[in-house]
């Protein structure tokens, strides 16, 4: 295997180059190689100073997070850092690309640091459910001070070379290639132009105020998380002698590693990257230089905004002049908002290329067109035919949230060019895009959809064709469970509170009022013909609200009455409920928060299991990505499939069987895949292997 750590001599300078692609993660090979390289150069009489730098695109990007949860292998990273700091000869570290987590900890254990402009530095461990476990909580405050170290360690934010210099984390900012900068820095250390010192020798002033302020803030903002509070406790130990502080850090780090939140957050990290590994990845995406959007409603304006934010030229079409005007105005507001939030520069705002028109012929020259017209099959198919006529050979995408793409494809002369790009509202904010692959979609068209999503800085997940694709189909299932709980008498605000307590930003009824109850109403009407008569009509109460014109926030009242300062449950609910319960002979029973979550989560997992079983999602981790990045699933829980593995297939089978017994018409059925896992072992994580 190519040596991941190499040494060379340049006169009295010993060079150590780290070469562990793709990001120089500090896996066992790099750690062992680094210690061996240090020993070699310390033993080499000619060497007076050692310079350490990374090959490829970065310095060390951090510990190898694939090793987390596995038995650690010597030398541990803290030991490597101690060896560097204890080294008898001065060690200077040169940082480029990324020096994050364990990478920055290696750097601050060195005796001097030079950052090459453009490098990203930081302690992102807290975003992974852990804390800097290789001395960062002890050496960071010694270099940058307690307050600055607390900020970096508890937020995980990245900083550039200049800010790191100002904070004292690096000694110099340079330009150039790492090797050249390393030789110059080593020379300067020898000539006294760059001071080398052991970080542990730096005196640290206690800063009780910063510690207490941060502690109180986090108790308020991050009460649901474990590691941010451990970070504060670890930094508080920095005023102890280094060995004691490091021991405290190690103990807290291990507690974080043992937390289920670490497993969930690491799973989320890899989910964001795994979804890009699709069968069509080898296909060459079609060039996209001019994007058309047809339909200037909420979604069309959002998609247009998303493209313009990525400096993609857009032609926005709407046959109704006033709708086009409203849409263009919404785009302008969105872009102005992006500038005021620092998400877009005024120059980029001024350089946007947006053409608007009321007829499709203005699409001429577009090589990708997205339709976002009214969710009605005839309207969609007519629009698709019109687009294909004006833009023959272009990639044609539908933004439908549930209509059958294979039916739409029948209307096209060349369905190979056709796919779904299901954006989530607001389309210029939500990171998720479901790339829906119809039977005839060509591989390069799928690859084009993924390439566009990447340019828009979105996370694309590949989906097969079914009602609701991955996300909305599964959401319908747990939304149904919530409706049945409400029908049985559990107050809607208790259900919402339980779901918020689970970690969602809002509960299903709050969400319904925000999105509009008419969306679900249309879906229930659409699905009425195929609804299993053996199951209960979960929409009875929601339908009564819609029939009364209570559609949510947009009408001032839905599940909640929004007329006051804070929403209160619709006063009409108890009466409507009594009528329905009497008509359907429902014996009311109120559930506690635990049972609410058990039903809500189990409905979500059961439908997700079916989506995997049917191949709509190729891997369980795709479902996790959809819910983490499109539905606000709490990141520290990893996603529905990760949660399913935590609960265990046997326990889930038992749960569903109990629920089916409690409510025989509640639609509770055990998916075959869960039965199989419960019987023969296996997990959803196991199905992700080989992705
Ligand atoms: N460990 C293992 N694999 C990693 C990795 C890591 N730290 N970082 C990236 N990868 C993989 C990634 O999964 C992908 O794999 C490939 O590298 C390219 O990554 C003791 C405990 C460095 C900014 O949190 O932020 O140190 O998909 O697509 O967009 O205190 O990777 O190709 O198979 O993201 O150019 C702290 C995490 C760890 C940094 C580059 N460090 N990485 O972004 O490439 S904890 C981090 C990143 C720690 C110590 C503690 C980014 C990047 P594949 P990529 P990129």
XYZ file of C-alpha atoms and ligand atoms in Angstrom:
746
model
C 0.000 0.000 0.000
C 1.323 3.474 -0.906
C 2.968 4.878 2.281
C 0.526 7.325 3.829
C 3.369 9.092 5.668
C 6.713 9.792 4.007
C 9.818 11.598 5.159
C 12.627 13.304 3.321
C 15.700 15.352 4.240
C 16.469 18.799 2.881
C 19.776 19.654 4.513
C 19.073 20.085 8.224
C 15.293 20.091 7.630
C 13.317 16.912 8.032
C 10.081 16.861 6.027
C 7.048 14.718 6.893
C 4.370 14.547 4.204
C 0.957 13.052 4.925
C -0.623 11.333 1.944
C -3.856 9.552 2.874
C -6.390 10.477 0.178
C -8.969 11.819 -0.137
C -8.766 14.087 2.926
C -5.801 12.845 4.983
C -8.178 11.473 7.632
C -6.140 10.500 10.682
C -6.794 6.799 10.455
C -4.582 4.213 12.119
C -2.130 4.122 9.198
C -1.542 7.849 9.263
C -1.219 7.947 13.052
C 1.282 5.072 13.203
C 3.158 6.443 10.209
C 3.388 9.896 11.742
C 4.861 8.557 14.991
C 7.355 6.432 13.070
C 8.330 9.404 10.922
C 8.903 11.576 13.993
C 11.068 8.893 15.573
C 13.104 8.566 12.383
C 13.759 12.288 12.045
C 14.506 12.771 15.757
C 17.061 9.974 15.496
C 18.605 11.538 12.378
C 21.558 13.687 13.572
C 21.468 15.964 10.494
C 17.886 17.052 11.228
C 17.619 20.244 13.284
C 13.913 21.046 12.587
C 10.913 19.074 11.355
C 8.183 20.383 9.025
C 4.847 18.585 8.658
C 2.418 19.120 5.760
C -0.259 17.347 3.722
C -0.180 16.111 0.162
C -3.248 16.422 -2.025
C -6.078 18.790 -1.290
C -5.737 19.196 2.456
C -3.831 18.839 5.680
C -5.517 16.395 8.085
C -9.313 16.769 7.809
C -9.814 15.103 11.158
C -9.898 11.735 12.846
C -11.189 8.942 10.634
C -14.810 9.007 11.709
C -15.351 5.580 10.229
C -13.335 4.274 13.184
C -15.745 5.694 15.754
C -17.494 3.058 17.793
C -14.853 0.476 16.872
C -12.093 -0.674 19.271
C -9.445 2.081 19.122
C -6.003 1.071 17.804
C -2.713 2.458 19.140
C -1.398 5.016 18.717
C -4.481 7.044 19.576
C -4.555 10.577 18.197
C -4.094 12.194 21.655
C -0.900 10.153 22.033
C 0.303 11.277 18.598
C -0.300 14.893 19.574
C 1.586 14.441 22.841
C 4.488 12.875 20.936
C 4.613 15.898 18.616
C 4.501 18.365 21.511
C 7.157 16.407 23.454
C 9.404 16.131 20.409
C 12.997 17.144 21.210
C 13.328 18.949 17.892
C 11.055 21.830 16.828
C 8.079 20.767 14.702
C 6.298 23.256 12.444
C 2.963 22.355 10.829
C 1.842 23.825 7.485
C -1.920 23.845 6.968
C -3.748 23.933 3.637
C -7.180 22.950 2.353
C -8.698 21.757 5.592
C -7.249 21.358 9.083
C -10.301 20.278 11.026
C -10.887 18.474 14.278
C -7.998 16.117 14.886
C -6.127 17.868 12.081
C -6.183 21.170 13.920
C -5.323 19.330 17.128
C -2.203 17.891 15.491
C -1.323 21.393 14.321
C -1.702 23.039 17.751
C 0.386 20.267 19.300
C 3.203 21.302 16.960
C 5.571 24.080 18.060
C 4.594 26.539 15.291
C 1.912 26.750 12.610
C 1.705 28.366 9.183
C -1.673 28.562 7.444
C -1.824 28.776 3.674
C -4.489 31.286 2.609
C -7.742 29.499 1.762
C -7.419 26.812 4.430
C -10.498 25.961 6.525
C -9.759 25.509 10.227
C -12.063 24.468 13.024
C -13.279 21.994 15.590
C -16.404 20.449 13.956
C -16.502 17.558 16.420
C -19.600 18.911 18.160
C -21.540 18.538 14.890
C -20.683 14.839 15.025
C -21.847 14.423 18.606
C -18.370 14.414 20.144
C -15.752 16.966 21.241
C -12.103 17.624 20.296
C -10.625 14.506 21.904
C -6.941 14.934 21.042
C -6.109 17.951 23.148
C -8.154 20.574 21.338
C -10.120 21.543 24.449
C -6.814 21.992 26.352
C -4.412 23.451 23.812
C -7.033 25.518 21.964
C -7.723 27.786 24.975
C -3.975 28.111 25.627
C -3.474 29.567 22.147
C -6.751 31.411 21.493
C -8.074 32.073 24.988
C -11.035 30.400 26.678
C -13.797 32.510 25.126
C -12.636 32.067 21.530
C -11.946 28.373 22.065
C -15.429 27.892 23.551
C -16.976 29.595 20.546
C -15.133 27.412 18.034
C -15.559 24.166 19.984
C -19.253 24.548 20.858
C -20.343 25.801 17.426
C -18.049 23.754 15.192
C -17.822 26.757 12.899
C -14.996 26.976 10.391
C -12.601 29.909 10.196
C -10.062 31.043 7.645
C -6.343 31.646 7.944
C -6.635 35.335 8.818
C -9.100 34.774 11.676
C -6.957 31.912 12.969
C -3.947 34.245 12.938
C -5.869 36.926 14.812
C -6.965 34.362 17.410
C -3.438 33.009 17.847
C -4.187 29.529 16.524
C -1.597 29.993 13.787
C 1.600 32.060 13.742
C 1.705 33.092 10.101
C -0.378 33.170 6.903
C 1.398 32.323 3.659
C 0.779 31.709 0.009
C 2.171 28.873 -2.067
C 2.378 25.123 -2.183
C 2.649 23.275 1.129
C 6.117 21.860 0.542
C 7.657 25.192 -0.380
C 5.946 26.908 2.542
C 7.106 24.094 4.850
C 10.753 24.483 3.845
C 10.598 28.269 4.301
C 8.887 27.937 7.683
C 11.453 25.391 8.876
C 14.241 27.672 7.783
C 12.641 30.583 9.666
C 12.392 28.472 12.822
C 16.104 27.686 12.579
C 16.923 31.339 11.969
C 14.708 32.501 14.837
C 12.330 34.354 12.546
C 9.519 31.999 13.538
C 9.186 31.190 17.247
C 8.749 27.538 18.185
C 7.231 26.841 21.601
C 5.312 24.073 23.361
C 1.629 24.975 23.654
C 1.433 23.328 27.065
C 3.895 25.920 28.411
C 1.554 28.803 27.610
C -0.094 30.207 30.728
C -3.904 30.260 30.572
C -6.115 32.746 32.379
C -9.331 31.250 33.769
C -12.414 32.859 32.258
C -15.293 31.867 34.482
C -17.585 34.403 32.883
C -17.135 32.947 29.400
C -17.626 29.432 30.744
C -20.773 30.329 32.676
C -22.270 32.389 29.859
C -21.675 29.617 27.354
C -23.005 27.001 29.749
C -26.240 28.917 30.354
C -26.707 29.686 26.660
C -26.303 26.038 25.705
C -28.700 24.894 28.427
C -31.198 27.137 26.696
C -30.423 26.428 23.040
C -29.012 22.891 23.020
C -30.769 21.230 25.929
C -31.612 18.230 23.728
C -27.987 17.554 22.794
C -25.249 15.909 24.865
C -21.861 16.903 23.456
C -22.055 20.735 23.518
C -22.303 20.645 27.312
C -19.441 18.163 27.516
C -17.388 20.590 25.410
C -17.819 23.325 28.022
C -16.868 20.938 30.825
C -13.740 19.890 28.946
C -12.629 23.473 28.237
C -13.197 24.292 31.917
C -10.445 21.764 32.701
C -7.907 23.717 30.605
C -6.692 25.607 33.657
C -5.520 22.303 35.172
C -2.010 20.992 34.436
C -2.106 19.568 30.905
C -2.025 15.860 31.839
C -5.021 16.325 34.164
C -6.893 18.381 31.609
C -6.226 15.801 28.916
C -7.494 13.049 31.216
C -10.719 14.978 31.802
C -11.079 15.578 28.073
C -10.577 11.871 27.340
C -13.225 10.874 29.878
C -15.757 13.323 28.398
C -14.860 12.317 24.847
C -15.573 8.684 25.668
C -18.934 9.647 27.164
C -19.794 11.386 23.886
C -18.664 8.387 21.845
C -20.962 6.182 23.926
C -23.953 8.483 23.333
C -26.536 7.380 20.711
C -26.450 10.972 19.483
C -22.911 10.424 18.203
C -24.062 7.439 16.166
C -26.973 9.416 14.754
C -24.922 12.480 13.833
C -22.152 10.427 12.208
C -24.791 8.524 10.257
C -26.212 11.854 9.080
C -22.738 12.976 7.985
C -22.313 9.921 5.780
C -25.933 9.975 4.579
C -25.347 13.372 2.969
C -22.499 11.834 0.942
C -23.847 8.356 0.327
C -26.880 9.495 -1.679
C -24.665 10.706 -4.526
C -23.566 7.128 -5.226
C -26.173 6.191 -7.822
C -26.035 3.619 -10.650
C -26.009 6.477 -13.172
C -23.004 8.222 -11.583
C -20.749 7.065 -14.433
C -23.023 8.629 -17.060
C -22.011 12.019 -18.426
C -24.523 14.711 -17.471
C -25.936 16.752 -20.358
C -24.654 20.356 -20.501
C -27.128 22.786 -18.925
C -26.559 26.415 -19.828
C -30.088 27.822 -19.849
C -32.915 26.655 -17.572
C -36.604 27.106 -18.229
C -39.214 27.089 -15.466
C -42.873 26.838 -16.453
C -45.326 27.992 -13.812
C -44.653 31.067 -11.663
C -46.513 29.918 -8.579
C -44.907 29.231 -5.178
C -42.838 26.305 -6.424
C -41.944 27.836 -9.790
C -40.792 31.058 -8.157
C -38.840 29.089 -5.541
C -37.123 26.929 -8.148
C -36.336 30.014 -10.234
C -34.828 31.658 -7.153
C -32.734 28.572 -6.391
C -31.318 28.620 -9.923
C -30.621 32.364 -9.870
C -28.892 32.052 -6.477
C -26.518 29.650 -8.225
C -26.072 32.180 -11.055
C -27.907 29.952 -13.519
C -29.767 31.878 -16.260
C -33.522 31.257 -16.115
C -36.517 31.747 -18.407
C -39.681 31.882 -16.268
C -42.955 31.274 -18.041
C -46.531 31.688 -16.906
C -49.466 31.984 -19.297
C -51.311 34.297 -16.883
C -49.661 37.756 -16.898
C -50.699 38.548 -13.326
C -49.392 35.210 -12.073
C -46.135 35.846 -13.907
C -45.901 39.284 -12.323
C -46.545 37.871 -8.857
C -43.996 35.145 -9.436
C -41.326 37.549 -10.656
C -41.993 39.782 -7.659
C -41.599 36.795 -5.310
C -38.292 35.942 -6.976
C -37.109 39.531 -6.514
C -38.086 39.456 -2.836
C -36.306 36.135 -2.349
C -33.116 37.444 -3.962
C -33.211 40.689 -1.967
C -33.625 38.588 1.154
C -30.633 36.502 0.174
C -28.525 39.645 -0.230
C -29.638 41.047 3.134
C -28.764 37.729 4.810
C -25.357 37.641 3.133
C -26.297 34.580 1.070
C -25.805 36.508 -2.204
C -23.475 39.365 -3.059
C -24.998 42.577 -4.448
C -22.849 42.042 -7.549
C -24.286 38.562 -8.110
C -27.753 39.998 -7.485
C -27.151 42.580 -10.151
C -25.836 40.008 -12.585
C -28.771 37.605 -12.487
C -30.159 36.622 -15.838
C -33.933 36.206 -15.659
C -36.240 36.346 -18.656
C -40.000 36.226 -18.130
C -42.663 35.480 -20.739
C -46.259 34.313 -21.034
C -45.722 31.876 -23.904
C -43.668 28.670 -24.136
C -41.829 29.769 -27.290
C -39.614 31.908 -25.060
C -38.105 28.602 -23.883
C -36.278 28.212 -27.199
C -32.619 27.460 -26.478
C -33.228 26.038 -23.003
C -31.483 22.721 -22.462
C -33.343 21.891 -19.250
C -36.934 22.853 -18.492
C -38.771 22.248 -15.198
C -42.551 22.366 -15.157
C -44.210 23.526 -11.967
C -47.744 24.056 -13.193
C -51.009 23.096 -11.482
C -50.993 19.565 -9.980
C -53.448 18.121 -12.492
C -52.430 15.438 -14.977
C -53.989 16.977 -18.100
C -52.458 20.386 -17.378
C -49.068 18.770 -16.810
C -49.090 16.585 -19.906
C -50.159 19.465 -22.151
C -47.352 21.572 -20.729
C -44.796 18.784 -21.178
C -45.803 18.304 -24.819
C -45.498 22.032 -25.411
C -42.052 22.140 -23.816
C -40.837 19.214 -25.905
C -42.059 20.904 -29.080
C -40.169 24.120 -28.343
C -37.090 22.419 -26.864
C -36.575 19.127 -28.685
C -33.833 17.061 -27.035
C -33.836 19.153 -23.866
C -34.022 17.520 -20.450
C -37.612 17.904 -19.278
C -38.389 17.708 -15.567
C -41.629 17.680 -13.672
C -41.866 19.072 -10.164
C -44.968 17.075 -9.368
C -45.174 15.894 -5.786
C -47.160 12.742 -6.453
C -48.474 12.294 -10.013
C -47.320 9.212 -11.946
C -44.306 10.062 -14.089
C -44.730 6.979 -16.246
C -48.184 8.189 -17.274
C -46.755 11.617 -18.057
C -43.915 10.050 -20.049
C -46.400 8.417 -22.418
C -47.243 11.867 -23.737
C -43.662 12.616 -24.849
C -42.014 11.746 -28.153
C -38.765 10.958 -26.363
C -39.409 9.954 -22.719
C -35.706 9.226 -22.215
C -35.259 12.970 -21.650
C -37.857 13.044 -18.881
C -37.437 12.816 -15.088
C -38.833 14.247 -11.884
C -37.125 16.996 -9.882
C -39.244 17.185 -6.754
C -38.205 20.308 -4.877
C -39.448 21.043 -1.374
C -41.050 24.353 -0.482
C -39.541 26.866 -0.052
C -37.501 25.546 -2.976
C -34.748 28.139 -2.612
C -34.243 27.197 1.048
C -34.858 23.444 1.465
C -31.735 21.457 0.563
C -33.510 18.278 -0.566
C -34.458 17.428 -4.149
C -35.945 14.033 -4.975
C -34.685 13.011 -8.412
C -37.488 10.746 -9.613
C -36.488 8.186 -12.231
C -39.232 6.988 -14.582
C -39.072 3.722 -16.500
C -37.709 5.358 -19.669
C -35.427 7.998 -18.110
C -31.958 7.819 -19.666
C -28.953 7.412 -17.306
C -27.355 10.668 -18.460
C -30.620 12.466 -17.720
C -30.545 11.140 -14.146
C -26.922 12.248 -13.909
C -27.981 15.670 -15.222
C -30.539 15.973 -12.438
C -27.908 15.163 -9.823
C -25.406 17.553 -11.397
C -27.964 20.384 -11.372
C -28.839 19.690 -7.721
C -25.141 19.908 -6.831
C -24.804 23.242 -8.657
C -27.813 24.496 -6.705
C -26.055 23.300 -3.496
C -28.850 20.867 -2.823
C -28.856 17.240 -1.728
C -30.322 14.995 -4.385
C -31.838 11.645 -3.500
C -32.792 9.160 -6.203
C -36.400 7.922 -6.019
C -38.508 5.469 -7.958
C -42.069 6.250 -9.034
C -44.909 5.833 -6.539
C -47.559 8.054 -4.981
C -45.555 10.573 -3.010
C -42.166 9.156 -3.994
C -40.053 8.628 -0.832
C -40.799 11.541 1.484
C -44.467 12.346 0.985
C -45.437 8.688 0.835
C -43.869 8.019 4.232
C -45.194 11.309 5.605
C -48.732 10.251 4.609
C -48.318 7.197 6.815
C -47.286 8.986 9.985
C -49.657 11.834 9.265
C -52.404 9.177 9.152
C -51.297 7.789 12.503
C -51.545 11.298 13.983
C -55.043 11.783 12.536
C -56.210 8.499 14.056
C -54.800 9.459 17.458
C -56.726 12.740 17.234
C -59.898 10.925 16.168
C -59.535 8.662 19.198
C -59.422 11.684 21.482
C -55.775 12.645 22.019
C -55.690 16.468 21.814
C -53.907 17.772 18.705
C -51.727 20.128 20.770
C -50.577 17.168 22.882
C -49.602 15.310 19.713
C -47.778 18.355 18.347
C -45.980 18.847 21.657
C -44.859 15.210 21.747
C -43.533 15.407 18.187
C -41.687 18.623 18.985
C -40.269 16.895 22.025
C -38.977 14.142 19.745
C -36.964 16.796 17.925
C -39.059 18.023 14.989
C -39.429 21.777 14.698
C -43.205 21.432 14.646
C -45.847 18.771 14.976
C -48.140 17.409 12.238
C -51.116 19.649 12.989
C -49.016 22.806 13.214
C -47.380 21.737 9.949
C -50.799 21.110 8.344
C -51.984 24.606 9.228
C -48.770 26.062 7.809
C -48.901 24.162 4.499
C -52.679 24.356 4.135
C -55.197 21.613 4.931
C -56.414 21.607 1.330
C -53.266 19.756 0.229
C -54.086 16.747 2.377
C -57.750 17.081 1.475
C -56.915 16.790 -2.254
C -54.692 13.790 -1.540
C -57.452 12.015 0.419
C -59.934 12.643 -2.402
C -57.399 11.334 -4.903
C -56.742 8.243 -2.854
C -60.366 7.634 -1.803
C -61.006 5.216 -4.656
C -58.046 3.031 -3.668
C -58.353 3.384 0.132
C -58.624 0.007 1.856
C -62.225 -0.184 3.114
C -61.024 -2.399 5.962
C -59.125 0.543 7.431
C -60.535 3.549 9.223
C -61.106 6.849 7.412
C -58.381 8.833 9.146
C -59.354 12.037 7.361
C -62.859 12.361 8.786
C -61.980 15.198 11.161
C -59.694 17.031 8.726
C -62.338 16.804 6.008
C -64.887 18.467 8.317
C -62.463 21.338 8.907
C -61.868 21.764 5.167
C -65.593 21.610 4.399
C -66.064 24.442 6.907
C -63.400 26.461 5.089
C -60.852 26.130 7.891
C -57.746 25.497 5.799
C -55.096 26.609 8.240
C -53.093 29.811 8.657
C -54.097 31.128 5.228
C -57.744 31.225 6.333
C -56.971 32.225 9.914
C -58.179 28.918 11.270
C -57.570 25.234 10.670
C -56.538 22.798 13.379
C -55.712 25.918 15.349
C -57.322 29.326 15.639
C -54.594 31.763 14.577
C -56.506 34.951 15.326
C -54.792 35.574 18.677
C -51.156 36.104 19.670
C -50.620 32.377 20.023
C -52.532 29.673 18.145
C -55.083 27.748 20.183
C -56.856 24.517 19.148
C -59.895 25.282 16.988
C -62.817 25.632 19.448
C -65.013 23.664 17.034
C -62.862 20.543 17.355
C -64.473 18.987 20.457
C -67.958 19.206 18.907
C -66.849 17.806 15.564
C -64.958 15.060 17.362
C -67.964 14.067 19.449
C -70.109 13.777 16.330
C -67.581 11.587 14.526
C -66.831 9.435 17.576
C -70.542 8.787 18.096
C -71.136 8.048 14.402
C -68.144 5.679 14.266
C -68.686 4.263 17.764
C -65.210 5.294 18.806
C -64.408 4.829 22.474
C -62.230 7.839 23.232
C -58.845 7.154 24.744
C -56.085 9.677 25.294
C -52.457 8.694 24.760
C -49.445 9.961 26.650
C -46.386 11.449 24.925
C -44.489 8.145 24.852
C -47.336 6.291 23.179
C -47.868 9.173 20.746
C -44.240 8.924 19.660
C -44.327 5.123 19.560
C -47.208 5.217 17.081
C -45.879 8.176 15.093
C -42.367 6.739 14.771
C -43.561 3.179 14.099
C -45.879 4.306 11.296
C -42.954 6.211 9.770
C -40.570 3.259 10.024
C -43.084 0.695 8.717
C -43.814 2.691 5.572
C -40.121 3.462 5.110
C -39.426 -0.272 5.268
C -41.966 -0.834 2.491
C -40.356 1.902 0.381
C -37.049 0.038 0.694
C -38.738 -3.321 0.036
C -40.277 -2.008 -3.190
C -37.010 -0.443 -4.350
C -38.465 3.068 -4.492
C -35.463 4.005 -2.358
C -32.447 1.919 -3.371
C -30.906 2.032 0.082
C -32.254 2.731 3.579
C -29.729 5.563 3.985
C -31.491 7.354 1.096
C -34.618 7.501 3.236
C -32.625 8.853 6.150
C -31.226 11.582 3.905
C -34.717 12.510 2.668
C -35.970 12.943 6.214
C -32.864 14.632 7.584
C -32.630 17.185 4.771
C -36.251 17.532 3.671
C -38.520 16.902 6.633
C -36.638 18.251 9.639
C -36.029 14.843 11.188
C -33.805 15.440 14.239
C -30.236 15.022 12.941
C -28.944 13.469 16.169
C -31.396 10.570 15.673
C -29.907 9.780 12.256
C -33.139 9.209 10.328
C -36.056 6.736 10.341
C -34.000 3.751 9.184
C -31.196 4.469 11.648
C -33.821 4.657 14.381
C -35.308 1.361 13.184
C -31.953 -0.325 13.741
C -31.664 1.249 17.199
C -35.107 -0.079 18.146
C -34.469 -3.464 16.492
C -36.571 -5.439 14.035
C -38.000 -7.823 16.626
C -39.147 -4.972 18.852
C -40.705 -3.218 15.873
C -42.568 -6.355 14.832
C -43.892 -6.693 18.384
C -44.886 -3.010 18.458
C -46.822 -3.253 15.183
C -48.532 -6.458 16.267
C -49.651 -4.759 19.501
C -50.913 -1.704 17.641
C -52.804 -3.917 15.179
C -54.411 -5.676 18.117
C -55.329 -2.355 19.795
C -56.785 -0.977 16.561
C -57.597 -3.730 14.008
C -58.777 -1.142 11.470
C -55.812 1.134 12.031
C -53.908 -0.230 9.047
C -51.063 -1.641 11.173
C -49.232 -4.318 9.179
C -45.723 -5.682 9.601
C -43.651 -5.187 6.426
C -42.154 -8.446 5.170
C -38.621 -7.028 5.377
C -39.056 -6.466 9.123
C -40.384 -9.969 9.643
C -37.372 -11.299 7.780
C -34.893 -9.202 9.820
C -36.587 -10.228 13.052
C -36.411 -13.890 12.060
C -33.017 -14.052 10.378
C -31.177 -11.044 11.785
C -29.800 -8.282 9.629
C -30.368 -4.540 9.747
C -31.059 -1.574 7.550
C -27.441 -0.521 8.068
C -26.486 -3.879 6.612
C -28.494 -3.085 3.493
C -26.444 0.103 3.057
C -23.175 -1.800 2.776
C -21.648 -1.849 -0.654
C -23.372 1.422 -1.578
N -13.198 10.548 8.280
C -13.467 9.620 7.335
N -13.867 9.926 6.081
C -13.998 11.239 5.783
C -13.739 12.258 6.723
C -13.315 11.863 8.023
N -13.025 12.760 8.964
N -13.969 13.453 6.104
C -14.344 13.179 4.854
N -14.375 11.858 4.649
C -14.702 11.179 3.396
C -16.118 11.470 2.960
O -17.029 10.563 3.585
C -16.011 11.232 1.471
O -15.980 9.822 1.295
C -14.622 11.741 1.126
O -13.888 11.717 2.375
C -14.633 13.147 0.587
O -15.341 13.937 1.555
C -10.168 13.259 17.641
C -12.774 13.059 17.052
C -12.808 17.754 4.752
C -14.357 19.653 4.272
O -15.649 16.579 10.821
O -15.940 18.291 6.519
O -11.336 14.736 14.353
O -18.049 9.673 -0.138
O -17.185 14.576 -0.022
O -16.709 18.085 -0.036
O -10.878 15.431 18.008
O -15.040 16.000 4.063
O -15.766 9.698 -1.171
O -16.518 7.699 0.165
O -16.932 15.704 2.231
O -14.176 18.144 -0.433
C -13.531 16.010 12.487
C -15.310 16.058 8.055
C -13.602 14.536 12.656
C -14.339 16.909 8.889
C -13.881 17.954 2.521
N -13.434 16.357 11.073
N -15.061 16.207 6.634
O -15.121 18.170 1.882
O -15.233 16.107 0.389
S -13.784 14.079 14.339
C -14.535 16.598 10.345
C -15.457 17.333 5.973
C -12.274 14.393 15.029
C -10.784 14.457 16.999
C -12.154 14.267 16.502
C -15.243 17.331 4.495
C -14.054 18.184 4.027
P -16.626 9.169 -0.048
P -16.310 15.104 1.044
P -15.342 17.689 0.374
